[in-house]
Amino acid sequence: MRILVIAAAMLALTAASAEAQGRGRGQPNEGAPKADNKPKVDEKAYKAALERIPEPKEKYDPWSGARPAEPAKKSK
């Protein structure tokens, strides 16, 4: 009897979680007009901002701390 109660409880919990995953998947209201919430991008301002970014003097190396230091070159 105890095993039957435990099995029924596990089955109920499994079914409840599967049901919860399927909720909220209804189709959006097709009659409502779609709102465009994306901000407008000003191309001139974007290009001007890109031009104001200074060029780096030396190339950035994100792995510089992971590599060992370069060995000194031997002279003959």
PDB file of N, CA and C in Angstrom:
ATOM      1  N   MET A   1       0.828  -1.194   0.000  1.00  0.00           N
ATOM      2  CA  MET A   1       0.000   0.000   0.000  1.00  0.00           C
ATOM      3  C   MET A   1       0.873   1.259   0.000  1.00  0.00           C
ATOM      4  N   ARG A   2       1.938   1.196   0.761  1.00  0.00           N
ATOM      5  CA  ARG A   2       2.833   2.335   0.868  1.00  0.00           C
ATOM      6  C   ARG A   2       3.474   2.643  -0.497  1.00  0.00           C
ATOM      7  N   ILE A   3       3.887   1.612  -1.203  1.00  0.00           N
ATOM      8  CA  ILE A   3       4.513   1.783  -2.515  1.00  0.00           C
ATOM      9  C   ILE A   3       3.515   2.384  -3.504  1.00  0.00           C
ATOM     10  N   LEU A   4       2.264   1.955  -3.420  1.00  0.00           N
ATOM     11  CA  LEU A   4       1.233   2.471  -4.309  1.00  0.00           C
ATOM     12  C   LEU A   4       1.015   3.967  -4.086  1.00  0.00           C
ATOM     13  N   VAL A   5       1.016   4.418  -2.842  1.00  0.00           N
ATOM     14  CA  VAL A   5       0.835   5.844  -2.518  1.00  0.00           C
ATOM     15  C   VAL A   5       2.026   6.654  -3.024  1.00  0.00           C
ATOM     16  N   ILE A   6       3.236   6.135  -2.838  1.00  0.00           N
ATOM     17  CA  ILE A   6       4.438   6.843  -3.289  1.00  0.00           C
ATOM     18  C   ILE A   6       4.444   6.945  -4.819  1.00  0.00           C
ATOM     19  N   ALA A   7       4.087   5.866  -5.505  1.00  0.00           N
ATOM     20  CA  ALA A   7       4.055   5.877  -6.968  1.00  0.00           C
ATOM     21  C   ALA A   7       3.010   6.860  -7.475  1.00  0.00           C
ATOM     22  N   ALA A   8       1.841   6.925  -6.833  1.00  0.00           N
ATOM     23  CA  ALA A   8       0.799   7.854  -7.244  1.00  0.00           C
ATOM     24  C   ALA A   8       1.253   9.305  -7.036  1.00  0.00           C
ATOM     25  N   ALA A   9       1.946   9.561  -5.941  1.00  0.00           N
ATOM     26  CA  ALA A   9       2.432  10.911  -5.659  1.00  0.00           C
ATOM     27  C   ALA A   9       3.478  11.326  -6.694  1.00  0.00           C
ATOM     28  N   MET A  10       4.386  10.421  -7.053  1.00  0.00           N
ATOM     29  CA  MET A  10       5.408  10.728  -8.046  1.00  0.00           C
ATOM     30  C   MET A  10       4.775  10.983  -9.415  1.00  0.00           C
ATOM     31  N   LEU A  11       3.778  10.207  -9.755  1.00  0.00           N
ATOM     32  CA  LEU A  11       3.090  10.390 -11.027  1.00  0.00           C
ATOM     33  C   LEU A  11       2.370  11.746 -11.070  1.00  0.00           C
ATOM     34  N   ALA A  12       1.746  12.116  -9.969  1.00  0.00           N
ATOM     35  CA  ALA A  12       1.034  13.394  -9.905  1.00  0.00           C
ATOM     36  C   ALA A  12       2.011  14.567 -10.019  1.00  0.00           C
ATOM     37  N   LEU A  13       3.163  14.470  -9.364  1.00  0.00           N
ATOM     38  CA  LEU A  13       4.152  15.550  -9.431  1.00  0.00           C
ATOM     39  C   LEU A  13       4.740  15.673 -10.833  1.00  0.00           C
ATOM     40  N   THR A  14       4.971  14.537 -11.482  1.00  0.00           N
ATOM     41  CA  THR A  14       5.515  14.560 -12.835  1.00  0.00           C
ATOM     42  C   THR A  14       4.509  15.186 -13.799  1.00  0.00           C
ATOM     43  N   ALA A  15       3.262  14.829 -13.672  1.00  0.00           N
ATOM     44  CA  ALA A  15       2.231  15.367 -14.555  1.00  0.00           C
ATOM     45  C   ALA A  15       2.040  16.864 -14.308  1.00  0.00           C
ATOM     46  N   ALA A  16       2.132  17.290 -13.055  1.00  0.00           N
ATOM     47  CA  ALA A  16       1.948  18.708 -12.729  1.00  0.00           C
ATOM     48  C   ALA A  16       3.077  19.550 -13.326  1.00  0.00           C
ATOM     49  N   SER A  17       4.313  19.059 -13.284  1.00  0.00           N
ATOM     50  CA  SER A  17       5.415  19.842 -13.833  1.00  0.00           C
ATOM     51  C   SER A  17       5.330  19.896 -15.355  1.00  0.00           C
ATOM     52  N   ALA A  18       4.893  18.827 -15.983  1.00  0.00           N
ATOM     53  CA  ALA A  18       4.752  18.832 -17.437  1.00  0.00           C
ATOM     54  C   ALA A  18       3.634  19.780 -17.860  1.00  0.00           C
ATOM     55  N   GLU A  19       2.590  19.860 -17.082  1.00  0.00           N
ATOM     56  CA  GLU A  19       1.488  20.762 -17.396  1.00  0.00           C
ATOM     57  C   GLU A  19       1.934  22.218 -17.244  1.00  0.00           C
ATOM     58  N   ALA A  20       2.761  22.501 -16.241  1.00  0.00           N
ATOM     59  CA  ALA A  20       3.222  23.858 -16.002  1.00  0.00           C
ATOM     60  C   ALA A  20       4.119  24.340 -17.140  1.00  0.00           C
ATOM     61  N   GLN A  21       4.843  23.445 -17.775  1.00  0.00           N
ATOM     62  CA  GLN A  21       5.714  23.846 -18.875  1.00  0.00           C
ATOM     63  C   GLN A  21       4.914  24.244 -20.106  1.00  0.00           C
ATOM     64  N   GLY A  22       3.734  23.690 -20.272  1.00  0.00           N
ATOM     65  CA  GLY A  22       2.942  23.957 -21.454  1.00  0.00           C
ATOM     66  C   GLY A  22       2.087  25.201 -21.354  1.00  0.00           C
ATOM     67  N   ARG A  23       1.972  25.802 -20.206  1.00  0.00           N
ATOM     68  CA  ARG A  23       1.120  26.980 -20.038  1.00  0.00           C
ATOM     69  C   ARG A  23       1.754  28.219 -20.647  1.00  0.00           C
ATOM     70  N   GLY A  24       0.903  29.142 -21.068  1.00  0.00           N
ATOM     71  CA  GLY A  24       1.376  30.421 -21.580  1.00  0.00           C
ATOM     72  C   GLY A  24       1.892  30.341 -23.001  1.00  0.00           C
ATOM     73  N   ARG A  25       1.562  29.306 -23.719  1.00  0.00           N
ATOM     74  CA  ARG A  25       2.048  29.178 -25.085  1.00  0.00           C
ATOM     75  C   ARG A  25       0.967  29.493 -26.104  1.00  0.00           C
ATOM     76  N   GLY A  26      -0.057  30.201 -25.691  1.00  0.00           N
ATOM     77  CA  GLY A  26      -1.123  30.559 -26.615  1.00  0.00           C
ATOM     78  C   GLY A  26      -0.621  31.534 -27.658  1.00  0.00           C
ATOM     79  N   GLN A  27      -1.306  31.608 -28.772  1.00  0.00           N
ATOM     80  CA  GLN A  27      -0.928  32.524 -29.831  1.00  0.00           C
ATOM     81  C   GLN A  27      -1.275  33.949 -29.415  1.00  0.00           C
ATOM     82  N   PRO A  28      -0.456  34.907 -29.791  1.00  0.00           N
ATOM     83  CA  PRO A  28      -0.778  36.295 -29.463  1.00  0.00           C
ATOM     84  C   PRO A  28      -2.028  36.737 -30.199  1.00  0.00           C
ATOM     85  N   ASN A  29      -2.636  37.756 -29.693  1.00  0.00           N
ATOM     86  CA  ASN A  29      -3.855  38.274 -30.286  1.00  0.00           C
ATOM     87  C   ASN A  29      -3.548  38.785 -31.692  1.00  0.00           C
ATOM     88  N   GLU A  30      -4.113  38.144 -32.694  1.00  0.00           N
ATOM     89  CA  GLU A  30      -3.801  38.491 -34.067  1.00  0.00           C
ATOM     90  C   GLU A  30      -4.489  39.780 -34.510  1.00  0.00           C
ATOM     91  N   GLY A  31      -5.582  40.174 -33.845  1.00  0.00           N
ATOM     92  CA  GLY A  31      -6.313  41.363 -34.235  1.00  0.00           C
ATOM     93  C   GLY A  31      -5.649  42.643 -33.761  1.00  0.00           C
ATOM     94  N   ALA A  32      -4.782  42.570 -32.750  1.00  0.00           N
ATOM     95  CA  ALA A  32      -4.148  43.761 -32.200  1.00  0.00           C
ATOM     96  C   ALA A  32      -3.000  44.205 -33.099  1.00  0.00           C
ATOM     97  N   PRO A  33      -2.820  45.510 -33.270  1.00  0.00           N
ATOM     98  CA  PRO A  33      -1.690  45.987 -34.075  1.00  0.00           C
ATOM     99  C   PRO A  33      -0.379  45.738 -33.332  1.00  0.00           C
ATOM    100  N   LYS A  34       0.652  45.416 -34.090  1.00  0.00           N
ATOM    101  CA  LYS A  34       1.947  45.141 -33.472  1.00  0.00           C
ATOM    102  C   LYS A  34       2.642  46.458 -33.162  1.00  0.00           C
ATOM    103  N   ALA A  35       3.142  46.570 -31.946  1.00  0.00           N
ATOM    104  CA  ALA A  35       3.838  47.781 -31.531  1.00  0.00           C
ATOM    105  C   ALA A  35       5.328  47.614 -31.801  1.00  0.00           C
ATOM    106  N   ASP A  36       5.953  48.621 -32.379  1.00  0.00           N
ATOM    107  CA  ASP A  36       7.389  48.600 -32.654  1.00  0.00           C
ATOM    108  C   ASP A  36       8.083  49.304 -31.494  1.00  0.00           C
ATOM    109  N   ASN A  37       8.615  48.524 -30.557  1.00  0.00           N
ATOM    110  CA  ASN A  37       9.232  49.086 -29.360  1.00  0.00           C
ATOM    111  C   ASN A  37      10.735  49.282 -29.510  1.00  0.00           C
ATOM    112  N   LYS A  38      11.290  48.996 -30.682  1.00  0.00           N
ATOM    113  CA  LYS A  38      12.721  49.148 -30.870  1.00  0.00           C
ATOM    114  C   LYS A  38      13.061  50.624 -31.041  1.00  0.00           C
ATOM    115  N   PRO A  39      14.142  51.070 -30.396  1.00  0.00           N
ATOM    116  CA  PRO A  39      14.522  52.476 -30.570  1.00  0.00           C
ATOM    117  C   PRO A  39      15.076  52.707 -31.970  1.00  0.00           C
ATOM    118  N   LYS A  40      14.856  53.887 -32.484  1.00  0.00           N
ATOM    119  CA  LYS A  40      15.348  54.242 -33.808  1.00  0.00           C
ATOM    120  C   LYS A  40      16.841  54.548 -33.716  1.00  0.00           C
ATOM    121  N   VAL A  41      17.595  54.054 -34.683  1.00  0.00           N
ATOM    122  CA  VAL A  41      19.035  54.258 -34.697  1.00  0.00           C
ATOM    123  C   VAL A  41      19.367  55.376 -35.683  1.00  0.00           C
ATOM    124  N   ASP A  42      20.108  56.350 -35.190  1.00  0.00           N
ATOM    125  CA  ASP A  42      20.542  57.461 -36.035  1.00  0.00           C
ATOM    126  C   ASP A  42      21.898  57.078 -36.627  1.00  0.00           C
ATOM    127  N   GLU A  43      21.925  56.810 -37.925  1.00  0.00           N
ATOM    128  CA  GLU A  43      23.133  56.317 -38.587  1.00  0.00           C
ATOM    129  C   GLU A  43      24.271  57.335 -38.545  1.00  0.00           C
ATOM    130  N   LYS A  44      23.960  58.613 -38.715  1.00  0.00           N
ATOM    131  CA  LYS A  44      25.012  59.636 -38.696  1.00  0.00           C
ATOM    132  C   LYS A  44      25.667  59.716 -37.323  1.00  0.00           C
ATOM    133  N   ALA A  45      24.847  59.680 -36.276  1.00  0.00           N
ATOM    134  CA  ALA A  45      25.396  59.754 -34.921  1.00  0.00           C
ATOM    135  C   ALA A  45      26.213  58.509 -34.609  1.00  0.00           C
ATOM    136  N   TYR A  46      25.773  57.368 -35.093  1.00  0.00           N
ATOM    137  CA  TYR A  46      26.492  56.122 -34.860  1.00  0.00           C
ATOM    138  C   TYR A  46      27.873  56.164 -35.515  1.00  0.00           C
ATOM    139  N   LYS A  47      27.932  56.576 -36.766  1.00  0.00           N
ATOM    140  CA  LYS A  47      29.207  56.646 -37.475  1.00  0.00           C
ATOM    141  C   LYS A  47      30.129  57.690 -36.859  1.00  0.00           C
ATOM    142  N   ALA A  48      29.559  58.818 -36.409  1.00  0.00           N
ATOM    143  CA  ALA A  48      30.373  59.851 -35.762  1.00  0.00           C
ATOM    144  C   ALA A  48      30.952  59.338 -34.450  1.00  0.00           C
ATOM    145  N   ALA A  49      30.180  58.565 -33.715  1.00  0.00           N
ATOM    146  CA  ALA A  49      30.672  58.006 -32.453  1.00  0.00           C
ATOM    147  C   ALA A  49      31.789  57.002 -32.712  1.00  0.00           C
ATOM    148  N   LEU A  50      31.659  56.213 -33.776  1.00  0.00           N
ATOM    149  CA  LEU A  50      32.714  55.250 -34.110  1.00  0.00           C
ATOM    150  C   LEU A  50      34.004  55.957 -34.499  1.00  0.00           C
ATOM    151  N   GLU A  51      33.899  57.086 -35.162  1.00  0.00           N
ATOM    152  CA  GLU A  51      35.092  57.824 -35.561  1.00  0.00           C
ATOM    153  C   GLU A  51      35.793  58.474 -34.375  1.00  0.00           C
ATOM    154  N   ARG A  52      35.070  58.759 -33.307  1.00  0.00           N
ATOM    155  CA  ARG A  52      35.677  59.379 -32.123  1.00  0.00           C
ATOM    156  C   ARG A  52      36.450  58.385 -31.270  1.00  0.00           C
ATOM    157  N   ILE A  53      36.281  57.080 -31.498  1.00  0.00           N
ATOM    158  CA  ILE A  53      37.003  56.074 -30.721  1.00  0.00           C
ATOM    159  C   ILE A  53      38.464  56.088 -31.159  1.00  0.00           C
ATOM    160  N   PRO A  54      39.391  56.310 -30.229  1.00  0.00           N
ATOM    161  CA  PRO A  54      40.803  56.380 -30.625  1.00  0.00           C
ATOM    162  C   PRO A  54      41.346  54.997 -31.010  1.00  0.00           C
ATOM    163  N   GLU A  55      42.292  54.998 -31.939  1.00  0.00           N
ATOM    164  CA  GLU A  55      42.942  53.754 -32.341  1.00  0.00           C
ATOM    165  C   GLU A  55      43.953  53.354 -31.259  1.00  0.00           C
ATOM    166  N   PRO A  56      44.030  52.072 -30.911  1.00  0.00           N
ATOM    167  CA  PRO A  56      44.997  51.656 -29.890  1.00  0.00           C
ATOM    168  C   PRO A  56      46.426  51.755 -30.436  1.00  0.00           C
ATOM    169  N   LYS A  57      47.364  52.108 -29.551  1.00  0.00           N
ATOM    170  CA  LYS A  57      48.757  52.252 -29.963  1.00  0.00           C
ATOM    171  C   LYS A  57      49.419  50.895 -30.151  1.00  0.00           C
ATOM    172  N   GLU A  58      49.035  49.939 -29.330  1.00  0.00           N
ATOM    173  CA  GLU A  58      49.573  48.587 -29.476  1.00  0.00           C
ATOM    174  C   GLU A  58      48.421  47.596 -29.451  1.00  0.00           C
ATOM    175  N   LYS A  59      48.646  46.477 -30.053  1.00  0.00           N
ATOM    176  CA  LYS A  59      47.604  45.465 -30.165  1.00  0.00           C
ATOM    177  C   LYS A  59      47.322  44.863 -28.788  1.00  0.00           C
ATOM    178  N   TYR A  60      46.042  44.725 -28.445  1.00  0.00           N
ATOM    179  CA  TYR A  60      45.644  44.150 -27.165  1.00  0.00           C
ATOM    180  C   TYR A  60      45.750  42.638 -27.230  1.00  0.00           C
ATOM    181  N   ASP A  61      46.369  42.034 -26.223  1.00  0.00           N
ATOM    182  CA  ASP A  61      46.536  40.592 -26.162  1.00  0.00           C
ATOM    183  C   ASP A  61      45.848  40.081 -24.901  1.00  0.00           C
ATOM    184  N   PRO A  62      44.645  39.518 -25.010  1.00  0.00           N
ATOM    185  CA  PRO A  62      43.931  39.065 -23.822  1.00  0.00           C
ATOM    186  C   PRO A  62      44.591  37.855 -23.159  1.00  0.00           C
ATOM    187  N   TRP A  63      45.450  37.135 -23.864  1.00  0.00           N
ATOM    188  CA  TRP A  63      46.099  35.947 -23.309  1.00  0.00           C
ATOM    189  C   TRP A  63      47.504  36.248 -22.799  1.00  0.00           C
ATOM    190  N   SER A  64      47.857  37.497 -22.659  1.00  0.00           N
ATOM    191  CA  SER A  64      49.226  37.829 -22.262  1.00  0.00           C
ATOM    192  C   SER A  64      49.586  37.277 -20.884  1.00  0.00           C
ATOM    193  N   GLY A  65      48.646  37.202 -19.984  1.00  0.00           N
ATOM    194  CA  GLY A  65      48.938  36.676 -18.653  1.00  0.00           C
ATOM    195  C   GLY A  65      48.990  35.163 -18.614  1.00  0.00           C
ATOM    196  N   ALA A  66      48.452  34.496 -19.620  1.00  0.00           N
ATOM    197  CA  ALA A  66      48.419  33.041 -19.634  1.00  0.00           C
ATOM    198  C   ALA A  66      49.668  32.441 -20.269  1.00  0.00           C
ATOM    199  N   ARG A  67      50.348  33.209 -21.115  1.00  0.00           N
ATOM    200  CA  ARG A  67      51.547  32.702 -21.788  1.00  0.00           C
ATOM    201  C   ARG A  67      52.787  33.006 -20.959  1.00  0.00           C
ATOM    202  N   PRO A  68      53.762  32.127 -21.038  1.00  0.00           N
ATOM    203  CA  PRO A  68      55.026  32.443 -20.341  1.00  0.00           C
ATOM    204  C   PRO A  68      55.754  33.563 -21.077  1.00  0.00           C
ATOM    205  N   ALA A  69      56.640  34.218 -20.381  1.00  0.00           N
ATOM    206  CA  ALA A  69      57.390  35.305 -20.991  1.00  0.00           C
ATOM    207  C   ALA A  69      58.263  34.736 -22.102  1.00  0.00           C
ATOM    208  N   GLU A  70      58.473  35.525 -23.123  1.00  0.00           N
ATOM    209  CA  GLU A  70      59.281  35.055 -24.243  1.00  0.00           C
ATOM    210  C   GLU A  70      60.744  34.933 -23.808  1.00  0.00           C
ATOM    211  N   PRO A  71      61.369  33.815 -24.166  1.00  0.00           N
ATOM    212  CA  PRO A  71      62.769  33.658 -23.755  1.00  0.00           C
ATOM    213  C   PRO A  71      63.671  34.641 -24.501  1.00  0.00           C
ATOM    214  N   ALA A  72      64.763  35.013 -23.861  1.00  0.00           N
ATOM    215  CA  ALA A  72      65.700  35.942 -24.483  1.00  0.00           C
ATOM    216  C   ALA A  72      66.388  35.238 -25.648  1.00  0.00           C
ATOM    217  N   LYS A  73      66.613  35.971 -26.735  1.00  0.00           N
ATOM    218  CA  LYS A  73      67.246  35.380 -27.902  1.00  0.00           C
ATOM    219  C   LYS A  73      68.747  35.247 -27.650  1.00  0.00           C
ATOM    220  N   LYS A  74      69.265  34.085 -28.015  1.00  0.00           N
ATOM    221  CA  LYS A  74      70.690  33.828 -27.823  1.00  0.00           C
ATOM    222  C   LYS A  74      71.471  34.417 -28.990  1.00  0.00           C
ATOM    223  N   SER A  75      72.530  35.094 -28.661  1.00  0.00           N
ATOM    224  CA  SER A  75      73.391  35.641 -29.718  1.00  0.00           C
ATOM    225  C   SER A  75      74.612  34.739 -29.860  1.00  0.00           C
ATOM    226  N   LYS A  76      75.085  34.575 -31.069  1.00  0.00           N
ATOM    227  CA  LYS A  76      76.234  33.696 -31.306  1.00  0.00           C
ATOM    228  C   LYS A  76      77.513  34.453 -31.361  1.00  0.00           C
TER     229      LYS A  76
END
